[in-house]
Each structure stands twice: as C-alpha cells, then as structure tokens.
Amino acid sequence: MFKKILIANRGEIALRIIQACRELGIPTVAVYSTADRDSLHVTYADEDVCIGPPPSQASYLNISSIVSAAEVTGADAVHPGYGFLAESAHFAEVLGECRLGWIGPRPEVIRLMGDKARARQTATAAGVPVLPGSREPLADAAEAAHLAGEIGYPVILKAAAGGGGRGMRIVNAPGELAGQFATARAEAEKAFGDGSIYLEKYLVEPRHIEFQVFGDLHGTAIHLGERECSIQRRHQKLIEESPSPALTAALRDEMGAAAIRLCEAVSYENAGTIEFLLDADGRFYFMEMNTRIQVEHPVTEMVTGVDLVKLQIAISAGERLAVTDGLKPRGHAIECRINAENPETFAPSPGKLRTFHPPGGPGTRVDTHAYEDYVIPPHYDSLVAKLIVHDRSRAEAIARMSRALDFFVVEGIQTSIPLHKRIVRDPDFVAGRLSTRFMERYLPRGHGAGAR
Ligand code: MV4
C-alpha cells in the first residue's frame, strides 16, 4: 500500500480524498494556491505545500510544482481528483518517470479515451452500440455533407479533442453544414490545437445515463450500476440520481454488459465512467468514457455501499477487485450540486459565507470544503457543496431532498438552492420524465433556448 498520498486538487474532492486516506491509515499532503490557504483541504491534510498563485495554470495545473511538492514531502503516489490534471496522460507519464504512483488508469488509456473519435472506434470494435456516423475524422465539409446525406438530418459535429459538450455543432439542414463545419474546425483548432471533427446522427431529446465502472490490474472489470444525469445546464450537471427511473433490470444488464465489454477491450484499470445516450425507445448509444472519479460518484456510493475513492487507492496499489458479487444496489440516491451562483441568471456569486448551516439527519450527506465565514474565491469553479440523500424509494428520496434543501441555510452569497427546490417539486421531475432538454424551461429569456 502507498505510504503517503499527495492530493493534486482543491475543494470538496480534495477533502473527500483526504477522508478516504485517513480511513485507510495513509498520511496525506495537500497542495494549495495562495487563494486556498483557508480551505478545509489544507486544514485536514497531514502536510501542506503552497504551489503557486491563484490562477490554475500557475498552481493546480503546474506539473513541476506538484512533482516537487511530492518529492520534498516524500509522497509516493498522487490522487488527481476530477478536473485539473485528472485526465492528463502527460501528467500520469511524468509521475511514472519520477517513480511516483498515479491513482488512475494507464496514460495510454487516458489518451485513447481523450480522443473522442478513437473512443468511438474502440467502442464499435468492442460491440458497444454507437450512433450512425463517421468511422474516421472528417477530411472536409464535402465529406461531412456526403455522410450527413446518407445518415439523415439532424447531425452533430464534434471535436475529437473536445468532450463534455465543448466543440459541438448541431446541423439541422444541408444548407447549414459547410458553415458549421468551418466554425467547428476553427473552434477546435483554437481551443485544443487539434481541428479533427467527426459526425454523428443527432438525438434531439435523449437521456444521459452513465455507468460507473472499475477495473483492476489483474484483468477483472465490473460495473456499479448507473447514474441518470439528464438535468444539466450548458453541459454542467445540476442533479444526478441512481438508479435511473428509465431503466428496467433487463436494460440495466444489457447496458452494464456493454460497459464492461469496453473496459475489457482496453484492459481498463481504476475508476471510469461510460456515458450513454438513451432514446425514448430504450435504445442506447456510447457517447464518451471519462477516465476519472466524477463529481457525482456519491450517488453510486449511497446505493452500493462501496467507498469508490478507497477502492481507487486499493486498486492502484495492486489489490484485486473483491466486490464483484453482493453488489445489489439498495434504495435510491439523489445529488444536488450547490453552486455559488445567481439562481436566475447563473452568474457566479463568490464571496463570504456569512451563514452556513448544512443539513443533517437520516440518509443525508453533504460533501463540502466550506464553513461559516469561509470566503469562496473567484478563481475556480462555483461548486460550494454537494447535497446527497438516500432513502428506500425514489419518492422518499425526493421528499428527503426537499426537506434537506429547506434546512440548508446559506447567507452572504447566492446559491442554486432555490433552483433545486423548484426542480424537486416539478411534476416532470417527480414523475421521472427527464431528458437533456429538461432545464430549458428554467432558463430566463436570453440565457438559453428559451421557455417552453
Ligand atoms: C449528443 C447529443 C445528441 N446526439 N450526441 C453533450 C455533451 C457531450 N458529452 C455530448 N453531448 C451530446 N451529444 C448525439 N449524437 C446530445 C448531447 C447533449 C447532451 C448530452 C448529455 C447531457 C446533456 C446534453 C445537452 C445537450 C446536448
């Protein structure tokens, strides 16, 4: 087992990793920027090292500072959390060259899945359904037009180097294709330094269903059920739940088996997420694989009883996956992401938490690095807390979430709590009628596709 773990992250996920390490008896090293001196991840780590000024490029993305921090403290492994360097194959390689452990999958697999066009090819080869589309990145707009004509409109253009909704263009009719192709290529070139574009049939109102997977270093791959993440705004998830109200046991088995086939095809090791789109007829299609622990991992923890962060650490240290059987998910879990933002306009709202009373009680979990009088810095994402509830049924979990939101008191900044209160009593949400377009009704004029 590792002797000391450095956490290359901040915020609630850094604290979550410190909690797991403490339970495993492993000392921790926090790294922090000068904007994060007062964050709880610094307070609770056994050691801490300042790695630079507030901008992420100079601190949480600064590979040489992080490697130096590991070397001076004698850490023998790094946990990257999510975001920042979590999906940097280069960072994973540098750690390997420095004889430091990496709590994540092999760099080659990170690189493979980071190229969304190659990930699509790999899924196809593994017998995982994908939407009709291009086998290779597109040479030019003419090739795109020819393929779109065969598949039928609407189609979507995606940047191979993108993902998570960055660098996407929907094309509704042939006349729009050449222009959209040029825009997509230019944007991808500018944002990622790689203009490779591929094309797929566009599903207009799908659900986003993702499977939690795990592989060990001994060739075993498992899934831990799914999360429904259809409630998003501008590709930022707002609410996640497990199980999905849309899946039957048979469909879950089928999608889970497909997820495992993809893991086995790449000898996947550590925690991963396989994202699918699910259409109204119950057909599912591979979208992307994320090679990290995700923000919404707690809903899976609540229904499976498995600590996913401890499992990541154990697997990286070479232990075998022992949770292959006895994995019967229990009850229903829901997570609301509490962001420091205006609930109407979604503008960021950093500042001082003059009151901060997170709820407690049965089946109620709050993952946060914040506390009363803490100042949320303006330099990073706006996640202040994740509120997760668990109960026996979906209806009871919704009632519990509604109560927990009522008892969550935050003053001094604006948060998404009022928005979450509206969503959890929305008749469509209560009935489980979800799709990726769910949030459009909540967007004020000029902040999205408009009310309906
Ligand atoms: C799609 C799609 C419909 N059809 N691909 C958004 C994030 C990125 N992972 C891919 N995304 C989508 N890809 C096809 N062929 C719709 C989306 C999409 C979406 C997906 C999941 C959750 C929210 C979304 C919001 C808008 C678009």
Short mmCIF file of C-alpha atoms and ligand atoms in Angstrom, two decimals:
data_model
loop_
_atom_site.label_atom_id
_atom_site.label_comp_id
_atom_site.label_asym_id
_atom_site.label_seq_id
_atom_site.Cartn_x
_atom_site.Cartn_y
_atom_site.Cartn_z
CA MET A 1 0.00 0.00 0.00
CA PHE A 2 1.08 3.60 -0.52
CA LYS A 3 2.93 5.31 2.35
CA LYS A 4 1.85 8.91 1.67
CA ILE A 5 -0.59 10.32 -0.89
CA LEU A 6 -0.44 13.81 -2.39
CA ILE A 7 -3.80 15.22 -3.49
CA ALA A 8 -3.36 17.29 -6.67
CA ASN A 9 -6.67 19.12 -6.32
CA ARG A 10 -8.70 21.51 -4.16
CA GLY A 11 -12.23 21.96 -2.84
CA GLU A 12 -14.63 19.26 -1.80
CA ILE A 13 -12.95 16.47 -3.79
CA ALA A 14 -9.57 17.13 -2.14
CA LEU A 15 -11.27 16.81 1.24
CA ARG A 16 -13.13 13.67 0.11
CA ILE A 17 -9.80 12.03 -0.85
CA ILE A 18 -8.25 13.04 2.50
CA GLN A 19 -11.19 11.36 4.29
CA ALA A 20 -10.59 8.12 2.35
CA CYS A 21 -6.83 8.20 3.06
CA ARG A 22 -7.42 8.76 6.78
CA GLU A 23 -9.72 5.74 6.94
CA LEU A 24 -7.04 3.68 5.17
CA GLY A 25 -4.37 4.96 7.58
CA ILE A 26 -2.41 6.73 4.83
CA PRO A 27 -0.89 10.18 5.59
CA THR A 28 -1.78 12.97 3.14
CA VAL A 29 -0.20 16.00 1.52
CA ALA A 30 -2.40 18.89 0.38
CA VAL A 31 -1.21 21.32 -2.27
CA TYR A 32 -2.83 24.73 -2.47
CA SER A 33 -2.74 28.05 -4.25
CA THR A 34 -2.46 31.28 -2.29
CA ALA A 35 -6.24 31.74 -2.81
CA ASP A 36 -6.92 28.50 -0.90
CA ARG A 37 -4.91 28.91 2.32
CA ASP A 38 -8.12 28.81 4.39
CA SER A 39 -9.71 25.83 2.65
CA LEU A 40 -10.54 22.74 4.72
CA HIS A 41 -8.43 20.50 2.48
CA VAL A 42 -5.38 22.35 3.79
CA THR A 43 -6.64 22.19 7.39
CA TYR A 44 -7.24 18.43 7.36
CA ALA A 45 -4.23 17.17 5.38
CA ASP A 46 -1.28 15.95 7.43
CA GLU A 47 1.09 18.19 5.46
CA ASP A 48 0.56 21.04 3.01
CA VAL A 49 2.61 22.77 0.35
CA CYS A 50 1.82 26.06 -1.38
CA ILE A 51 2.25 25.52 -5.13
CA GLY A 52 1.62 28.96 -6.56
CA PRO A 53 -0.64 31.96 -7.15
CA PRO A 54 -4.43 31.73 -7.70
CA PRO A 55 -4.61 31.13 -11.49
CA SER A 56 -4.89 27.34 -12.06
CA GLN A 57 -2.21 27.43 -14.78
CA ALA A 58 0.28 28.60 -12.16
CA SER A 59 -0.83 26.24 -9.36
CA TYR A 60 -3.21 23.25 -9.75
CA LEU A 61 -2.08 22.72 -13.37
CA ASN A 62 1.61 23.36 -12.63
CA ILE A 63 3.12 19.89 -13.03
CA SER A 64 6.65 20.76 -11.88
CA SER A 65 5.38 22.44 -8.68
CA ILE A 66 3.22 19.42 -7.89
CA VAL A 67 6.01 16.90 -8.56
CA SER A 68 8.37 18.99 -6.39
CA ALA A 69 5.80 19.01 -3.58
CA ALA A 70 5.61 15.21 -3.76
CA GLU A 71 9.39 14.91 -3.72
CA VAL A 72 10.01 17.25 -0.77
CA THR A 73 7.30 15.60 1.35
CA GLY A 74 8.18 12.03 0.41
CA ALA A 75 4.74 11.21 -1.04
CA ASP A 76 4.78 8.03 -3.13
CA ALA A 77 1.50 8.46 -5.02
CA VAL A 78 -0.75 11.22 -6.39
CA HIS A 79 -4.55 11.30 -6.50
CA PRO A 80 -5.74 13.83 -9.10
CA GLY A 81 -9.46 14.05 -8.17
CA TYR A 82 -11.56 15.40 -11.06
CA GLY A 83 -10.84 18.36 -13.35
CA PHE A 84 -7.37 19.99 -13.41
CA LEU A 85 -4.83 17.23 -14.28
CA ALA A 86 -7.15 14.24 -13.75
CA GLU A 87 -7.27 13.39 -17.47
CA SER A 88 -3.77 14.50 -18.41
CA ALA A 89 -1.95 11.48 -19.87
CA HIS A 90 1.19 13.63 -19.84
CA PHE A 91 0.96 14.21 -16.07
CA ALA A 92 0.46 10.48 -15.47
CA GLU A 93 3.57 9.77 -17.58
CA VAL A 94 5.67 12.37 -15.77
CA LEU A 95 4.73 10.82 -12.42
CA GLY A 96 5.75 7.40 -13.73
CA GLU A 97 9.12 8.77 -14.87
CA CYS A 98 9.60 10.26 -11.38
CA ARG A 99 8.78 6.88 -9.77
CA LEU A 100 5.59 8.27 -8.27
CA GLY A 101 2.36 6.28 -8.19
CA TRP A 102 -0.67 7.52 -10.14
CA ILE A 103 -4.15 6.79 -8.82
CA GLY A 104 -5.85 6.46 -12.17
CA PRO A 105 -5.79 4.41 -15.37
CA ARG A 106 -2.71 3.93 -17.59
CA PRO A 107 -1.71 7.04 -19.61
CA GLU A 108 -2.31 5.24 -22.94
CA VAL A 109 -5.95 4.62 -21.98
CA ILE A 110 -6.40 8.24 -20.86
CA ARG A 111 -5.04 9.34 -24.24
CA LEU A 112 -7.19 6.86 -26.18
CA MET A 113 -10.44 7.90 -24.47
CA GLY A 114 -9.46 11.59 -24.61
CA ASP A 115 -9.67 11.30 -28.39
CA LYS A 116 -13.44 11.02 -28.77
CA ALA A 117 -13.22 9.77 -32.37
CA ARG A 118 -10.86 6.93 -31.39
CA ALA A 119 -13.01 6.16 -28.32
CA ARG A 120 -15.97 5.77 -30.70
CA GLN A 121 -13.97 3.37 -32.91
CA THR A 122 -12.88 1.39 -29.85
CA ALA A 123 -16.49 1.09 -28.65
CA THR A 124 -17.60 -0.09 -32.10
CA ALA A 125 -14.85 -2.73 -32.16
CA ALA A 126 -15.92 -3.91 -28.69
CA GLY A 127 -19.51 -4.42 -29.87
CA VAL A 128 -20.84 -1.39 -27.95
CA PRO A 129 -23.58 0.44 -29.89
CA VAL A 130 -22.72 3.88 -31.29
CA LEU A 131 -24.92 6.26 -33.28
CA PRO A 132 -24.60 6.19 -37.08
CA GLY A 133 -21.68 8.46 -38.02
CA SER A 134 -18.10 8.76 -39.24
CA ARG A 135 -15.58 5.99 -38.69
CA GLU A 136 -12.62 8.38 -39.08
CA PRO A 137 -12.29 12.14 -38.50
CA LEU A 138 -13.71 14.03 -41.49
CA ALA A 139 -11.36 15.29 -44.22
CA ASP A 140 -13.52 18.28 -45.23
CA ALA A 141 -17.04 19.75 -45.37
CA ALA A 142 -17.80 17.84 -48.58
CA GLU A 143 -17.18 14.51 -46.87
CA ALA A 144 -19.32 15.64 -43.93
CA ALA A 145 -22.15 16.64 -46.30
CA HIS A 146 -22.00 13.31 -48.11
CA LEU A 147 -22.16 11.31 -44.86
CA ALA A 148 -24.91 13.52 -43.38
CA GLY A 149 -26.93 12.94 -46.55
CA GLU A 150 -26.67 9.18 -46.01
CA ILE A 151 -27.49 9.31 -42.30
CA GLY A 152 -30.19 11.97 -42.47
CA TYR A 153 -30.50 15.26 -40.56
CA PRO A 154 -30.14 16.46 -37.86
CA VAL A 155 -26.50 15.55 -37.31
CA ILE A 156 -23.96 16.77 -34.79
CA LEU A 157 -20.33 17.74 -35.43
CA LYS A 158 -18.00 17.01 -32.53
CA ALA A 159 -14.35 17.86 -31.92
CA ALA A 160 -12.29 14.70 -31.42
CA ALA A 161 -10.25 16.55 -28.79
CA GLY A 162 -13.36 18.02 -27.12
CA GLY A 163 -15.79 16.25 -24.86
CA GLY A 164 -18.25 17.25 -22.18
CA GLY A 165 -20.06 19.40 -24.71
CA ARG A 166 -17.10 21.55 -25.78
CA GLY A 167 -16.68 22.00 -29.52
CA MET A 168 -20.07 20.67 -30.64
CA ARG A 169 -22.26 21.97 -33.50
CA ILE A 170 -25.76 20.76 -34.36
CA VAL A 171 -26.66 20.81 -38.06
CA ASN A 172 -30.39 20.72 -38.90
CA ALA A 173 -30.30 21.01 -42.68
CA PRO A 174 -27.82 20.55 -45.58
CA GLY A 175 -27.54 24.29 -46.17
CA GLU A 176 -26.01 24.82 -42.72
CA LEU A 177 -23.39 22.12 -42.96
CA ALA A 178 -20.45 23.83 -44.68
CA GLY A 179 -20.64 26.88 -42.41
CA GLN A 180 -20.99 24.85 -39.23
CA PHE A 181 -18.14 22.56 -40.28
CA ALA A 182 -15.81 25.52 -40.79
CA THR A 183 -16.82 27.02 -37.43
CA ALA A 184 -16.42 23.71 -35.59
CA ARG A 185 -12.97 23.12 -37.11
CA ALA A 186 -11.76 26.66 -36.35
CA GLU A 187 -13.04 26.49 -32.76
CA ALA A 188 -11.48 23.07 -32.17
CA GLU A 189 -8.18 24.26 -33.62
CA LYS A 190 -8.20 27.30 -31.35
CA ALA A 191 -9.39 25.55 -28.17
CA PHE A 192 -7.49 22.25 -28.41
CA GLY A 193 -4.83 22.79 -31.07
CA ASP A 194 -6.47 19.92 -32.97
CA GLY A 195 -9.13 20.59 -35.60
CA SER A 196 -10.22 16.94 -36.03
CA ILE A 197 -14.00 16.74 -36.37
CA TYR A 198 -16.31 13.72 -36.52
CA LEU A 199 -20.02 13.47 -37.13
CA GLU A 200 -22.96 11.57 -35.63
CA LYS A 201 -26.71 11.34 -36.03
CA TYR A 202 -28.15 13.87 -33.55
CA LEU A 203 -30.65 12.63 -30.95
CA VAL A 204 -32.99 15.51 -30.16
CA GLU A 205 -34.24 14.65 -26.67
CA PRO A 206 -32.18 11.82 -25.14
CA ARG A 207 -31.40 10.95 -21.56
CA HIS A 208 -27.82 10.98 -20.28
CA ILE A 209 -27.16 7.70 -18.48
CA GLU A 210 -23.66 6.82 -17.32
CA PHE A 211 -22.27 3.60 -15.86
CA GLN A 212 -19.71 3.54 -13.06
CA VAL A 213 -17.03 1.02 -13.93
CA PHE A 214 -13.91 -0.29 -12.24
CA GLY A 215 -11.07 -2.46 -13.48
CA ASP A 216 -8.17 -3.91 -11.52
CA LEU A 217 -4.59 -4.75 -12.54
CA HIS A 218 -5.47 -8.45 -12.71
CA GLY A 219 -7.97 -8.30 -15.59
CA THR A 220 -11.26 -8.04 -13.67
CA ALA A 221 -13.78 -5.39 -14.73
CA ILE A 222 -17.10 -4.64 -13.01
CA HIS A 223 -19.85 -2.05 -13.13
CA LEU A 224 -21.57 -0.50 -10.13
CA GLY A 225 -24.80 0.50 -11.80
CA GLU A 226 -25.79 3.73 -13.49
CA ARG A 227 -26.43 7.37 -12.75
CA GLU A 228 -29.03 9.44 -14.55
CA CYS A 229 -27.55 12.88 -15.26
CA SER A 230 -30.08 14.34 -17.69
CA ILE A 231 -30.61 17.51 -15.64
CA GLN A 232 -27.86 19.75 -16.93
CA ARG A 233 -27.38 23.31 -17.98
CA ARG A 234 -24.72 24.26 -20.52
CA HIS A 235 -23.17 20.81 -20.01
CA GLN A 236 -22.91 21.36 -16.26
CA LYS A 237 -24.84 18.71 -14.35
CA LEU A 238 -27.18 20.04 -11.68
CA ILE A 239 -28.86 16.89 -10.32
CA GLU A 240 -27.80 13.24 -10.59
CA GLU A 241 -29.53 10.12 -9.31
CA SER A 242 -29.14 6.38 -9.08
CA PRO A 243 -30.82 4.19 -10.18
CA SER A 244 -32.19 5.85 -13.32
CA PRO A 245 -36.01 5.93 -13.33
CA ALA A 246 -35.79 4.98 -17.03
CA LEU A 247 -34.02 1.61 -16.79
CA THR A 248 -35.59 -1.81 -16.42
CA ALA A 249 -33.49 -4.57 -14.86
CA ALA A 250 -33.06 -6.08 -18.34
CA LEU A 251 -31.86 -2.81 -19.91
CA ARG A 252 -29.51 -2.22 -16.96
CA ASP A 253 -27.96 -5.66 -17.50
CA GLU A 254 -27.59 -5.01 -21.23
CA MET A 255 -26.01 -1.55 -20.80
CA GLY A 256 -23.83 -2.77 -17.92
CA ALA A 257 -22.57 -5.68 -20.02
CA ALA A 258 -21.72 -3.25 -22.86
CA ALA A 259 -19.84 -1.00 -20.40
CA ILE A 260 -17.83 -3.98 -19.12
CA ARG A 261 -17.02 -5.09 -22.69
CA LEU A 262 -15.48 -1.68 -23.39
CA CYS A 263 -13.41 -1.83 -20.17
CA GLU A 264 -12.17 -5.29 -21.05
CA ALA A 265 -11.31 -4.21 -24.60
CA VAL A 266 -8.83 -1.61 -23.26
CA SER A 267 -7.76 -3.51 -20.10
CA TYR A 268 -9.18 -0.61 -18.12
CA GLU A 269 -7.78 -0.15 -14.65
CA ASN A 270 -9.19 2.11 -11.87
CA ALA A 271 -12.46 4.11 -11.78
CA GLY A 272 -14.16 5.14 -15.01
CA THR A 273 -17.49 6.30 -16.33
CA ILE A 274 -19.08 5.20 -19.58
CA GLU A 275 -21.60 7.74 -20.84
CA PHE A 276 -24.55 6.68 -22.96
CA LEU A 277 -27.39 8.49 -24.64
CA LEU A 278 -30.72 6.68 -24.21
CA ASP A 279 -33.54 7.42 -26.66
CA ALA A 280 -37.29 7.28 -25.97
CA ASP A 281 -37.47 3.77 -27.47
CA GLY A 282 -34.96 2.37 -24.99
CA ARG A 283 -32.04 2.20 -27.43
CA PHE A 284 -28.69 3.23 -26.03
CA TYR A 285 -25.54 4.57 -27.65
CA PHE A 286 -21.99 5.08 -26.38
CA MET A 287 -21.08 8.77 -26.09
CA GLU A 288 -17.80 9.13 -24.15
CA MET A 289 -15.69 7.48 -21.49
CA ASN A 290 -14.36 9.56 -18.59
CA THR A 291 -11.16 8.20 -17.09
CA ARG A 292 -11.51 9.72 -13.60
CA ILE A 293 -13.62 9.73 -10.45
CA GLN A 294 -16.58 12.03 -11.08
CA VAL A 295 -18.30 14.78 -9.13
CA GLU A 296 -21.45 12.66 -8.86
CA HIS A 297 -19.75 9.48 -7.53
CA PRO A 298 -21.54 9.77 -4.13
CA VAL A 299 -24.92 8.66 -5.50
CA THR A 300 -23.30 5.38 -6.53
CA GLU A 301 -21.66 5.11 -3.10
CA MET A 302 -25.01 5.60 -1.36
CA VAL A 303 -26.82 2.85 -3.28
CA THR A 304 -23.93 0.34 -3.40
CA GLY A 305 -22.32 0.99 -0.01
CA VAL A 306 -18.90 0.96 -1.70
CA ASP A 307 -16.38 3.76 -0.97
CA LEU A 308 -15.21 4.46 -4.52
CA VAL A 309 -12.22 6.60 -3.51
CA LYS A 310 -10.88 3.93 -1.15
CA LEU A 311 -11.41 1.41 -3.97
CA GLN A 312 -9.39 3.60 -6.39
CA ILE A 313 -6.48 3.71 -3.95
CA ALA A 314 -6.58 -0.04 -3.20
CA ILE A 315 -6.67 -0.92 -6.90
CA SER A 316 -3.76 1.37 -7.78
CA ALA A 317 -1.76 -0.34 -5.03
CA GLY A 318 -2.38 -3.64 -6.84
CA GLU A 319 -5.25 -5.10 -4.82
CA ARG A 320 -7.85 -7.26 -6.53
CA LEU A 321 -11.45 -6.17 -7.02
CA ALA A 322 -13.28 -8.15 -4.37
CA VAL A 323 -16.68 -6.50 -4.71
CA THR A 324 -17.65 -8.49 -7.80
CA ASP A 325 -20.57 -10.13 -6.06
CA GLY A 326 -23.02 -8.99 -3.45
CA LEU A 327 -23.46 -5.77 -5.42
CA LYS A 328 -27.19 -5.33 -5.13
CA PRO A 329 -27.93 -1.60 -5.20
CA ARG A 330 -30.25 -0.60 -2.33
CA GLY A 331 -32.79 2.21 -2.41
CA HIS A 332 -32.44 5.47 -4.28
CA ALA A 333 -29.93 8.33 -4.08
CA ILE A 334 -30.09 11.89 -5.45
CA GLU A 335 -27.41 14.59 -5.53
CA CYS A 336 -27.93 18.33 -5.92
CA ARG A 337 -24.88 20.41 -6.80
CA ILE A 338 -25.00 23.59 -4.73
CA ASN A 339 -23.20 26.27 -6.70
CA ALA A 340 -22.26 29.80 -5.70
CA GLU A 341 -24.30 31.47 -8.40
CA ASN A 342 -27.36 33.55 -9.10
CA PRO A 343 -30.20 31.00 -9.39
CA GLU A 344 -31.90 33.02 -12.14
CA THR A 345 -29.02 34.16 -14.34
CA PHE A 346 -26.45 31.54 -13.23
CA ALA A 347 -23.80 34.26 -12.91
CA PRO A 348 -21.04 33.28 -10.42
CA SER A 349 -21.50 34.62 -6.88
CA PRO A 350 -18.22 34.24 -4.96
CA GLY A 351 -17.74 35.85 -1.55
CA LYS A 352 -18.02 35.27 2.18
CA LEU A 353 -20.38 32.67 3.67
CA ARG A 354 -21.89 34.71 6.50
CA THR A 355 -24.16 31.82 7.46
CA PHE A 356 -23.51 28.21 6.50
CA HIS A 357 -25.76 25.55 8.10
CA PRO A 358 -25.67 22.32 6.09
CA PRO A 359 -28.50 19.88 6.84
CA GLY A 360 -28.04 16.55 8.63
CA GLY A 361 -30.41 13.79 9.61
CA PRO A 362 -31.09 10.31 8.26
CA GLY A 363 -29.73 9.47 4.81
CA THR A 364 -28.30 12.97 4.32
CA ARG A 365 -24.72 13.62 3.23
CA VAL A 366 -23.01 16.92 2.49
CA ASP A 367 -19.62 16.93 0.75
CA THR A 368 -18.09 20.38 1.11
CA HIS A 369 -14.85 22.20 1.84
CA ALA A 370 -16.77 25.26 3.03
CA TYR A 371 -17.74 26.51 6.51
CA GLU A 372 -19.21 29.62 8.08
CA ASP A 373 -17.05 32.72 7.35
CA TYR A 374 -15.19 30.90 4.56
CA VAL A 375 -14.60 33.10 1.52
CA ILE A 376 -15.29 31.40 -1.83
CA PRO A 377 -12.51 32.58 -4.14
CA PRO A 378 -13.46 33.81 -7.62
CA HIS A 379 -10.72 31.87 -9.43
CA TYR A 380 -12.22 28.37 -9.63
CA ASP A 381 -15.49 26.57 -10.35
CA SER A 382 -18.53 27.58 -8.32
CA LEU A 383 -19.28 24.26 -6.56
CA VAL A 384 -19.75 25.00 -2.82
CA ALA A 385 -21.30 21.74 -1.66
CA LYS A 386 -22.87 18.53 -2.88
CA LEU A 387 -26.05 17.56 -1.07
CA ILE A 388 -26.73 13.84 -1.38
CA VAL A 389 -29.70 11.97 0.06
CA HIS A 390 -30.56 8.29 0.21
CA ASP A 391 -33.85 6.58 1.03
CA ARG A 392 -35.72 3.40 0.23
CA SER A 393 -37.63 4.65 -2.82
CA ARG A 394 -37.32 7.47 -5.35
CA ALA A 395 -40.41 9.22 -3.93
CA GLU A 396 -38.97 9.10 -0.41
CA ALA A 397 -35.58 10.30 -1.65
CA ILE A 398 -37.26 13.28 -3.34
CA ALA A 399 -39.12 14.15 -0.11
CA ARG A 400 -35.85 13.84 1.81
CA MET A 401 -34.04 16.10 -0.69
CA SER A 402 -36.83 18.66 -0.46
CA ARG A 403 -36.53 18.68 3.34
CA ALA A 404 -32.71 18.85 3.24
CA LEU A 405 -32.82 21.80 0.81
CA ASP A 406 -35.27 23.59 3.14
CA PHE A 407 -32.85 23.06 6.04
CA PHE A 408 -29.73 24.18 4.13
CA VAL A 409 -29.13 27.80 5.15
CA VAL A 410 -26.53 29.82 3.27
CA GLU A 411 -26.23 33.59 3.60
CA GLY A 412 -23.73 36.07 2.18
CA ILE A 413 -23.68 34.66 -1.35
CA GLN A 414 -26.31 33.49 -3.82
CA THR A 415 -26.66 29.76 -4.42
CA SER A 416 -28.54 27.33 -6.62
CA ILE A 417 -30.59 26.08 -3.61
CA PRO A 418 -33.77 27.96 -4.68
CA LEU A 419 -33.49 26.49 -8.19
CA HIS A 420 -33.11 22.96 -6.76
CA LYS A 421 -36.21 23.50 -4.59
CA ARG A 422 -38.20 24.29 -7.73
CA ILE A 423 -36.85 21.31 -9.66
CA VAL A 424 -37.57 18.72 -6.95
CA ARG A 425 -41.25 19.70 -6.97
CA ASP A 426 -41.53 19.91 -10.77
CA PRO A 427 -44.20 17.35 -11.84
CA ASP A 428 -42.00 16.04 -14.67
CA PHE A 429 -39.05 15.55 -12.29
CA VAL A 430 -41.29 13.82 -9.74
CA ALA A 431 -42.65 11.53 -12.49
CA GLY A 432 -39.11 10.77 -13.71
CA ARG A 433 -39.83 12.32 -17.13
CA LEU A 434 -36.31 13.57 -17.81
CA SER A 435 -34.24 14.48 -20.83
CA THR A 436 -31.24 16.62 -21.63
CA ARG A 437 -33.71 19.40 -22.54
CA PHE A 438 -35.34 19.39 -19.09
CA MET A 439 -33.66 22.63 -17.95
CA GLU A 440 -34.75 24.70 -20.95
CA ARG A 441 -37.99 25.59 -19.13
CA TYR A 442 -35.98 27.16 -16.26
CA LEU A 443 -33.87 29.43 -18.39
CA PRO A 444 -34.87 33.07 -18.49
CA ARG A 445 -35.09 34.71 -21.91
CA GLY A 446 -31.63 35.28 -23.31
CA HIS A 447 -29.97 32.58 -21.18
CA GLY A 448 -30.59 29.53 -23.30
CA ALA A 449 -33.06 28.05 -25.75
CA GLY A 450 -35.94 29.91 -24.12
CA ALA A 451 -39.02 28.92 -22.10
CA ARG A 452 -41.48 26.40 -23.49
C1 MV4 B 1 -25.01 14.19 -28.44
C2 MV4 B 1 -26.35 14.59 -28.29
C3 MV4 B 1 -27.27 14.10 -29.20
N1 MV4 B 1 -26.85 13.28 -30.20
N2 MV4 B 1 -24.65 13.38 -29.44
C4 MV4 B 1 -23.27 16.76 -24.81
C5 MV4 B 1 -22.05 16.51 -24.02
C6 MV4 B 1 -21.21 15.62 -24.81
N3 MV4 B 1 -20.77 14.53 -23.99
C7 MV4 B 1 -22.05 15.14 -25.92
N4 MV4 B 1 -23.33 15.77 -25.79
C8 MV4 B 1 -24.37 15.43 -26.58
N5 MV4 B 1 -24.07 14.60 -27.60
C9 MV4 B 1 -25.58 12.95 -30.31
N6 MV4 B 1 -25.20 12.17 -31.32
C10 MV4 B 1 -26.70 15.42 -27.25
C11 MV4 B 1 -25.69 15.88 -26.41
C12 MV4 B 1 -26.15 16.81 -25.40
C13 MV4 B 1 -26.25 16.44 -24.07
C14 MV4 B 1 -25.83 15.18 -23.63
C15 MV4 B 1 -25.94 14.83 -22.32
C16 MV4 B 1 -26.45 15.74 -21.40
C17 MV4 B 1 -26.83 16.99 -21.81
C18 MV4 B 1 -26.74 17.36 -23.14
C19 MV4 B 1 -27.17 18.62 -23.53
C20 MV4 B 1 -27.07 18.96 -24.84
C21 MV4 B 1 -26.55 18.07 -25.78
#
